[in-house]
Amino acid sequence: DTEVTQTPKHLVMGMTNKKSLKCEQHMGHRAMYWYKQKAKKPPELMFVYSYEKLSINESVPSRFSPECPNSSLLNLHLHALQPEDSALYLCASSQDFPRGETEAFFGQGTRLTVV
Amino acid sequence: GQQLNQSPQSMFIQEGEDVSMNCTSSSIFNTWLWYKQDPGEGPVLLIALYKAGELTSNGRLTAQFGITRKDSFLNISASIPSDVGIYFCAGYNAGNNRKLIWGLGTSLAVNP
């Protein structure tokens, strides 16, 4: 199984809503990542978890709150988002970190629209 | 943040033609990666290069790690309609805070 599974595939939320994005992998990887991708731009790294601990937070606003309940799961909790937060949110995983970003498997992404 | 210079920005070609795209940087890297992203999907790693001068193939795709360590190219031979998508290069150097640095992508359209 070389899959990273993200749910939901699409999400529309209002600016006062609270929602969560979920990511799961069963490859035994110990590093997991959240990226944000705007249309026709490369992915931008948001967070890195290594061995279930937050290793990198790329100065992401607190309205995005990551959580790694165990080594297979990664969540991104969303609260009070702005329309400019609309984007494709990608999860990825790799064997470990560092260098892990160079060997990461990406999920299909969640297309988020904030209205 | 830092980005790579990737060119061309877009290409529109006929099926069967060869394609070439490249990335350049002012910094040196010790890893170069090439990804393809289909609409509505995550990026998929096509080729990884780890050594200056390395030339690696994956089917109809060939990529090279420039000897200066500041550039890389990707060639696609005999393009087919399913080659359509956005191709991204990315460079890695542990000195860059352990982060990948991405190109802005080359959008490829193939006319059958």
PDB file of C-alpha atoms in Angstrom:
ATOM      1  CA  ASP A   1       0.000   0.000   0.000  1.00  0.00           C
ATOM      2  CA  THR A   2       1.736   3.172  -1.211  1.00  0.00           C
ATOM      3  CA  GLU A   3      -1.200   5.483  -0.697  1.00  0.00           C
ATOM      4  CA  VAL A   4      -1.791   8.626   1.232  1.00  0.00           C
ATOM      5  CA  THR A   5      -5.543   9.048   1.629  1.00  0.00           C
ATOM      6  CA  GLN A   6      -7.106  12.439   2.239  1.00  0.00           C
ATOM      7  CA  THR A   7     -10.693  13.194   3.177  1.00  0.00           C
ATOM      8  CA  PRO A   8     -12.814  14.941   2.182  1.00  0.00           C
ATOM      9  CA  LYS A   9     -11.889  15.479  -1.458  1.00  0.00           C
ATOM     10  CA  HIS A  10     -13.859  18.727  -1.600  1.00  0.00           C
ATOM     11  CA  LEU A  11     -14.965  21.035   1.211  1.00  0.00           C
ATOM     12  CA  VAL A  12     -16.942  24.266   1.165  1.00  0.00           C
ATOM     13  CA  MET A  13     -17.065  26.138   4.460  1.00  0.00           C
ATOM     14  CA  GLY A  14     -18.202  29.483   5.752  1.00  0.00           C
ATOM     15  CA  MET A  15     -15.872  31.885   7.503  1.00  0.00           C
ATOM     16  CA  THR A  16     -17.416  31.090  10.909  1.00  0.00           C
ATOM     17  CA  ASN A  17     -17.327  27.307  10.490  1.00  0.00           C
ATOM     18  CA  LYS A  18     -14.993  24.811  12.120  1.00  0.00           C
ATOM     19  CA  LYS A  19     -13.944  21.864   9.987  1.00  0.00           C
ATOM     20  CA  SER A  20     -11.149  19.306   9.838  1.00  0.00           C
ATOM     21  CA  LEU A  21      -9.132  17.760   7.039  1.00  0.00           C
ATOM     22  CA  LYS A  22      -7.928  14.214   7.527  1.00  0.00           C
ATOM     23  CA  CYS A  23      -4.951  12.303   6.159  1.00  0.00           C
ATOM     24  CA  GLU A  24      -4.021   8.657   6.613  1.00  0.00           C
ATOM     25  CA  GLN A  25      -1.118   6.473   5.519  1.00  0.00           C
ATOM     26  CA  HIS A  26      -0.282   2.846   6.255  1.00  0.00           C
ATOM     27  CA  MET A  27       3.264   2.727   4.885  1.00  0.00           C
ATOM     28  CA  GLY A  28       4.892   2.925   8.316  1.00  0.00           C
ATOM     29  CA  HIS A  29       6.159   6.417   7.542  1.00  0.00           C
ATOM     30  CA  ARG A  30       7.178   8.515  10.533  1.00  0.00           C
ATOM     31  CA  ALA A  31       7.106  11.950   8.882  1.00  0.00           C
ATOM     32  CA  MET A  32       3.918  13.632   7.691  1.00  0.00           C
ATOM     33  CA  TYR A  33       3.413  16.991   6.022  1.00  0.00           C
ATOM     34  CA  TRP A  34       0.718  19.550   5.238  1.00  0.00           C
ATOM     35  CA  TYR A  35       1.050  21.758   2.158  1.00  0.00           C
ATOM     36  CA  LYS A  36      -1.127  24.507   0.727  1.00  0.00           C
ATOM     37  CA  GLN A  37      -1.285  24.886  -3.050  1.00  0.00           C
ATOM     38  CA  LYS A  38      -2.859  27.764  -4.943  1.00  0.00           C
ATOM     39  CA  ALA A  39      -3.856  27.355  -8.578  1.00  0.00           C
ATOM     40  CA  LYS A  40      -0.899  27.055 -10.987  1.00  0.00           C
ATOM     41  CA  LYS A  41       1.611  27.468  -8.124  1.00  0.00           C
ATOM     42  CA  PRO A  42       3.874  24.919  -6.438  1.00  0.00           C
ATOM     43  CA  PRO A  43       2.958  23.448  -3.042  1.00  0.00           C
ATOM     44  CA  GLU A  44       3.924  25.547  -0.019  1.00  0.00           C
ATOM     45  CA  LEU A  45       4.998  23.694   3.090  1.00  0.00           C
ATOM     46  CA  MET A  46       2.862  24.451   6.154  1.00  0.00           C
ATOM     47  CA  PHE A  47       3.701  21.876   8.847  1.00  0.00           C
ATOM     48  CA  VAL A  48       5.959  18.867   9.352  1.00  0.00           C
ATOM     49  CA  TYR A  49       5.423  16.158  11.957  1.00  0.00           C
ATOM     50  CA  SER A  50       8.262  13.796  12.726  1.00  0.00           C
ATOM     51  CA  TYR A  51       7.575  10.853  15.030  1.00  0.00           C
ATOM     52  CA  GLU A  52       4.252  12.456  15.959  1.00  0.00           C
ATOM     53  CA  LYS A  53       5.885  15.674  17.133  1.00  0.00           C
ATOM     54  CA  LEU A  54       5.567  18.994  15.342  1.00  0.00           C
ATOM     55  CA  SER A  55       8.980  19.705  13.803  1.00  0.00           C
ATOM     56  CA  ILE A  56       8.252  22.626  11.519  1.00  0.00           C
ATOM     57  CA  ASN A  57       5.560  25.305  11.496  1.00  0.00           C
ATOM     58  CA  GLU A  58       6.146  27.641   8.560  1.00  0.00           C
ATOM     59  CA  SER A  59       4.643  30.648  10.361  1.00  0.00           C
ATOM     60  CA  VAL A  60       1.149  29.453   9.539  1.00  0.00           C
ATOM     61  CA  PRO A  61      -1.733  31.513  11.022  1.00  0.00           C
ATOM     62  CA  SER A  62      -3.305  29.992  14.124  1.00  0.00           C
ATOM     63  CA  ARG A  63      -6.620  29.509  12.318  1.00  0.00           C
ATOM     64  CA  PHE A  64      -4.891  26.379  10.966  1.00  0.00           C
ATOM     65  CA  SER A  65      -4.213  23.864  13.733  1.00  0.00           C
ATOM     66  CA  PRO A  66      -2.460  20.575  12.946  1.00  0.00           C
ATOM     67  CA  GLU A  67      -2.764  17.416  14.989  1.00  0.00           C
ATOM     68  CA  CYS A  68      -1.022  14.055  14.723  1.00  0.00           C
ATOM     69  CA  PRO A  69      -2.999  11.572  16.869  1.00  0.00           C
ATOM     70  CA  ASN A  70      -0.741   8.661  15.888  1.00  0.00           C
ATOM     71  CA  SER A  71       1.890   7.752  13.346  1.00  0.00           C
ATOM     72  CA  SER A  72      -0.691   6.940  10.649  1.00  0.00           C
ATOM     73  CA  LEU A  73      -3.007   9.911  11.008  1.00  0.00           C
ATOM     74  CA  LEU A  74      -2.678  13.633  10.442  1.00  0.00           C
ATOM     75  CA  ASN A  75      -5.435  16.184  10.863  1.00  0.00           C
ATOM     76  CA  LEU A  76      -5.692  19.854  10.005  1.00  0.00           C
ATOM     77  CA  HIS A  77      -8.298  21.730  12.040  1.00  0.00           C
ATOM     78  CA  LEU A  78      -9.721  24.831  10.405  1.00  0.00           C
ATOM     79  CA  HIS A  79     -11.447  27.703  12.170  1.00  0.00           C
ATOM     80  CA  ALA A  80     -12.408  31.231  11.135  1.00  0.00           C
ATOM     81  CA  LEU A  81     -10.818  30.953   7.710  1.00  0.00           C
ATOM     82  CA  GLN A  82     -10.741  33.708   5.125  1.00  0.00           C
ATOM     83  CA  PRO A  83     -11.669  33.446   1.427  1.00  0.00           C
ATOM     84  CA  GLU A  84      -7.972  33.736   0.538  1.00  0.00           C
ATOM     85  CA  ASP A  85      -7.406  30.440   2.358  1.00  0.00           C
ATOM     86  CA  SER A  86      -9.256  28.685  -0.454  1.00  0.00           C
ATOM     87  CA  ALA A  87      -6.739  26.298  -2.012  1.00  0.00           C
ATOM     88  CA  LEU A  88      -5.794  22.649  -2.526  1.00  0.00           C
ATOM     89  CA  TYR A  89      -4.475  21.242   0.761  1.00  0.00           C
ATOM     90  CA  LEU A  90      -2.063  18.383   0.277  1.00  0.00           C
ATOM     91  CA  CYS A  91      -0.891  15.837   2.794  1.00  0.00           C
ATOM     92  CA  ALA A  92       2.311  13.872   2.270  1.00  0.00           C
ATOM     93  CA  SER A  93       4.311  11.287   4.150  1.00  0.00           C
ATOM     94  CA  SER A  94       7.853   9.948   4.061  1.00  0.00           C
ATOM     95  CA  GLN A  95       9.979   7.395   5.861  1.00  0.00           C
ATOM     96  CA  ASP A  96      11.467  10.038   8.116  1.00  0.00           C
ATOM     97  CA  PHE A  97      12.667  13.640   8.311  1.00  0.00           C
ATOM     98  CA  PRO A  98      14.969  15.441   7.381  1.00  0.00           C
ATOM     99  CA  ARG A  99      15.580  14.691   3.707  1.00  0.00           C
ATOM    100  CA  GLY A 100      12.118  13.179   3.962  1.00  0.00           C
ATOM    101  CA  GLU A 101      10.557  15.885   1.838  1.00  0.00           C
ATOM    102  CA  THR A 102      12.637  14.581  -1.064  1.00  0.00           C
ATOM    103  CA  GLU A 103      11.049  11.132  -0.754  1.00  0.00           C
ATOM    104  CA  ALA A 104       7.495  12.055   0.135  1.00  0.00           C
ATOM    105  CA  PHE A 105       4.327  10.496  -1.237  1.00  0.00           C
ATOM    106  CA  PHE A 106       1.501  12.974  -1.753  1.00  0.00           C
ATOM    107  CA  GLY A 107      -2.213  12.447  -1.263  1.00  0.00           C
ATOM    108  CA  GLN A 108      -4.815  13.617  -3.786  1.00  0.00           C
ATOM    109  CA  GLY A 109      -5.547  16.713  -1.762  1.00  0.00           C
ATOM    110  CA  THR A 110      -8.642  18.413  -0.378  1.00  0.00           C
ATOM    111  CA  ARG A 111     -10.022  21.233  -2.499  1.00  0.00           C
ATOM    112  CA  LEU A 112     -11.131  23.822   0.073  1.00  0.00           C
ATOM    113  CA  THR A 113     -13.397  26.731  -0.751  1.00  0.00           C
ATOM    114  CA  VAL A 114     -14.091  29.364   1.922  1.00  0.00           C
ATOM    115  CA  VAL A 115     -17.226  31.412   1.318  1.00  0.00           C
TER     116      VAL A 115
ATOM    117  CA  GLY B   1      10.440  32.509  -0.339  1.00  0.00           C
ATOM    118  CA  GLN B   2      13.221  31.248  -2.591  1.00  0.00           C
ATOM    119  CA  GLN B   3      12.089  29.701  -5.866  1.00  0.00           C
ATOM    120  CA  LEU B   4      13.737  28.097  -8.829  1.00  0.00           C
ATOM    121  CA  ASN B   5      13.612  29.526 -12.353  1.00  0.00           C
ATOM    122  CA  GLN B   6      11.685  26.978 -14.362  1.00  0.00           C
ATOM    123  CA  SER B   7      11.113  27.342 -18.087  1.00  0.00           C
ATOM    124  CA  PRO B   8       9.173  27.359 -20.206  1.00  0.00           C
ATOM    125  CA  GLN B   9       6.118  28.406 -18.216  1.00  0.00           C
ATOM    126  CA  SER B  10       3.831  26.567 -20.656  1.00  0.00           C
ATOM    127  CA  MET B  11       4.056  24.458 -23.783  1.00  0.00           C
ATOM    128  CA  PHE B  12       1.529  23.387 -26.373  1.00  0.00           C
ATOM    129  CA  ILE B  13       2.794  20.592 -28.592  1.00  0.00           C
ATOM    130  CA  GLN B  14       1.620  17.973 -31.055  1.00  0.00           C
ATOM    131  CA  GLU B  15       1.412  14.341 -30.017  1.00  0.00           C
ATOM    132  CA  GLY B  16       4.657  12.565 -30.866  1.00  0.00           C
ATOM    133  CA  GLU B  17       6.888  15.605 -30.355  1.00  0.00           C
ATOM    134  CA  ASP B  18       9.720  15.680 -27.848  1.00  0.00           C
ATOM    135  CA  VAL B  19       9.578  18.103 -24.917  1.00  0.00           C
ATOM    136  CA  SER B  20      12.341  19.751 -22.938  1.00  0.00           C
ATOM    137  CA  MET B  21      12.090  21.864 -19.797  1.00  0.00           C
ATOM    138  CA  ASN B  22      14.678  23.063 -17.318  1.00  0.00           C
ATOM    139  CA  CYS B  23      15.279  24.626 -13.951  1.00  0.00           C
ATOM    140  CA  THR B  24      18.062  26.897 -12.821  1.00  0.00           C
ATOM    141  CA  SER B  25      19.086  28.277  -9.469  1.00  0.00           C
ATOM    142  CA  SER B  26      21.587  30.721  -8.043  1.00  0.00           C
ATOM    143  CA  SER B  27      22.234  28.215  -5.234  1.00  0.00           C
ATOM    144  CA  ILE B  28      23.671  24.734  -5.432  1.00  0.00           C
ATOM    145  CA  PHE B  29      21.594  21.684  -4.582  1.00  0.00           C
ATOM    146  CA  ASN B  30      22.523  18.126  -3.767  1.00  0.00           C
ATOM    147  CA  THR B  31      19.189  16.684  -4.870  1.00  0.00           C
ATOM    148  CA  TRP B  32      16.980  17.556  -7.839  1.00  0.00           C
ATOM    149  CA  LEU B  33      13.456  16.217  -8.207  1.00  0.00           C
ATOM    150  CA  TRP B  34      10.937  16.284 -11.029  1.00  0.00           C
ATOM    151  CA  TYR B  35       7.198  15.921 -10.309  1.00  0.00           C
ATOM    152  CA  LYS B  36       4.094  15.743 -12.461  1.00  0.00           C
ATOM    153  CA  GLN B  37       0.725  16.960 -11.223  1.00  0.00           C
ATOM    154  CA  ASP B  38      -2.541  16.106 -12.934  1.00  0.00           C
ATOM    155  CA  PRO B  39      -5.570  18.352 -12.363  1.00  0.00           C
ATOM    156  CA  GLY B  40      -7.198  17.658  -8.991  1.00  0.00           C
ATOM    157  CA  GLU B  41      -4.401  15.333  -7.896  1.00  0.00           C
ATOM    158  CA  GLY B  42      -1.287  15.567  -5.762  1.00  0.00           C
ATOM    159  CA  PRO B  43       2.199  15.734  -7.305  1.00  0.00           C
ATOM    160  CA  VAL B  44       3.768  12.435  -8.285  1.00  0.00           C
ATOM    161  CA  LEU B  45       7.533  12.015  -8.222  1.00  0.00           C
ATOM    162  CA  LEU B  46       8.876  11.161 -11.686  1.00  0.00           C
ATOM    163  CA  ILE B  47      12.643  11.224 -11.264  1.00  0.00           C
ATOM    164  CA  ALA B  48      15.062  11.941  -8.394  1.00  0.00           C
ATOM    165  CA  LEU B  49      18.690  12.933  -9.033  1.00  0.00           C
ATOM    166  CA  TYR B  50      21.319  12.780  -6.314  1.00  0.00           C
ATOM    167  CA  LYS B  51      24.680  13.376  -7.999  1.00  0.00           C
ATOM    168  CA  ALA B  52      26.085  16.144 -10.186  1.00  0.00           C
ATOM    169  CA  GLY B  53      26.190  14.975 -13.798  1.00  0.00           C
ATOM    170  CA  GLU B  54      23.739  12.138 -13.152  1.00  0.00           C
ATOM    171  CA  LEU B  55      21.499  11.233 -16.098  1.00  0.00           C
ATOM    172  CA  THR B  56      18.445   9.131 -15.213  1.00  0.00           C
ATOM    173  CA  SER B  57      15.612   7.738 -17.315  1.00  0.00           C
ATOM    174  CA  ASN B  58      12.114   6.610 -16.424  1.00  0.00           C
ATOM    175  CA  GLY B  59      10.433   5.256 -19.553  1.00  0.00           C
ATOM    176  CA  ARG B  60      10.137   8.133 -22.030  1.00  0.00           C
ATOM    177  CA  LEU B  61      11.407  10.609 -19.441  1.00  0.00           C
ATOM    178  CA  THR B  62      15.059  11.561 -19.016  1.00  0.00           C
ATOM    179  CA  ALA B  63      16.436  14.019 -16.478  1.00  0.00           C
ATOM    180  CA  GLN B  64      19.911  15.301 -15.748  1.00  0.00           C
ATOM    181  CA  PHE B  65      21.541  16.886 -12.708  1.00  0.00           C
ATOM    182  CA  GLY B  66      23.743  19.705 -14.023  1.00  0.00           C
ATOM    183  CA  ILE B  67      27.451  19.512 -13.252  1.00  0.00           C
ATOM    184  CA  THR B  68      27.395  22.961 -11.634  1.00  0.00           C
ATOM    185  CA  ARG B  69      24.668  21.624  -9.280  1.00  0.00           C
ATOM    186  CA  LYS B  70      22.642  24.729 -10.127  1.00  0.00           C
ATOM    187  CA  ASP B  71      20.466  23.338 -12.879  1.00  0.00           C
ATOM    188  CA  SER B  72      18.531  20.335 -14.125  1.00  0.00           C
ATOM    189  CA  PHE B  73      16.526  19.458 -17.208  1.00  0.00           C
ATOM    190  CA  LEU B  74      13.707  17.050 -17.995  1.00  0.00           C
ATOM    191  CA  ASN B  75      13.079  15.628 -21.466  1.00  0.00           C
ATOM    192  CA  ILE B  76       9.970  13.757 -22.562  1.00  0.00           C
ATOM    193  CA  SER B  77      10.269  11.845 -25.806  1.00  0.00           C
ATOM    194  CA  ALA B  78       7.402  11.019 -28.195  1.00  0.00           C
ATOM    195  CA  SER B  79       4.739  12.826 -26.147  1.00  0.00           C
ATOM    196  CA  ILE B  80       1.273  11.295 -25.745  1.00  0.00           C
ATOM    197  CA  PRO B  81      -1.993  12.888 -24.572  1.00  0.00           C
ATOM    198  CA  SER B  82      -1.621  11.553 -21.009  1.00  0.00           C
ATOM    199  CA  ASP B  83       1.574  13.605 -20.614  1.00  0.00           C
ATOM    200  CA  VAL B  84      -0.690  16.625 -20.139  1.00  0.00           C
ATOM    201  CA  GLY B  85      -0.234  18.237 -16.731  1.00  0.00           C
ATOM    202  CA  ILE B  86       2.006  20.541 -14.753  1.00  0.00           C
ATOM    203  CA  TYR B  87       5.626  19.535 -14.280  1.00  0.00           C
ATOM    204  CA  PHE B  88       7.488  20.892 -11.259  1.00  0.00           C
ATOM    205  CA  CYS B  89      11.171  20.782 -10.485  1.00  0.00           C
ATOM    206  CA  ALA B  90      12.354  20.953  -6.884  1.00  0.00           C
ATOM    207  CA  GLY B  91      15.783  21.234  -5.341  1.00  0.00           C
ATOM    208  CA  TYR B  92      17.008  20.176  -1.920  1.00  0.00           C
ATOM    209  CA  ASN B  93      20.011  21.174   0.101  1.00  0.00           C
ATOM    210  CA  ALA B  94      20.230  20.476   3.803  1.00  0.00           C
ATOM    211  CA  GLY B  95      21.505  24.016   4.257  1.00  0.00           C
ATOM    212  CA  ASN B  96      18.164  25.461   3.102  1.00  0.00           C
ATOM    213  CA  ASN B  97      16.560  24.735   6.473  1.00  0.00           C
ATOM    214  CA  ARG B  98      15.954  21.200   5.171  1.00  0.00           C
ATOM    215  CA  LYS B  99      13.204  22.440   2.844  1.00  0.00           C
ATOM    216  CA  LEU B 100      12.448  21.668  -0.754  1.00  0.00           C
ATOM    217  CA  ILE B 101      12.672  24.664  -3.064  1.00  0.00           C
ATOM    218  CA  TRP B 102      10.136  24.437  -5.887  1.00  0.00           C
ATOM    219  CA  GLY B 103      10.014  25.763  -9.421  1.00  0.00           C
ATOM    220  CA  LEU B 104       6.853  27.529 -10.596  1.00  0.00           C
ATOM    221  CA  GLY B 105       5.950  24.704 -12.955  1.00  0.00           C
ATOM    222  CA  THR B 106       5.691  24.034 -16.679  1.00  0.00           C
ATOM    223  CA  SER B 107       2.168  23.477 -17.962  1.00  0.00           C
ATOM    224  CA  LEU B 108       2.147  20.980 -20.819  1.00  0.00           C
ATOM    225  CA  ALA B 109      -0.709  20.598 -23.301  1.00  0.00           C
ATOM    226  CA  VAL B 110      -0.578  17.886 -25.990  1.00  0.00           C
ATOM    227  CA  ASN B 111      -2.695  18.090 -29.116  1.00  0.00           C
ATOM    228  CA  PRO B 112      -3.660  14.577 -30.274  1.00  0.00           C
TER     229      PRO B 112
END
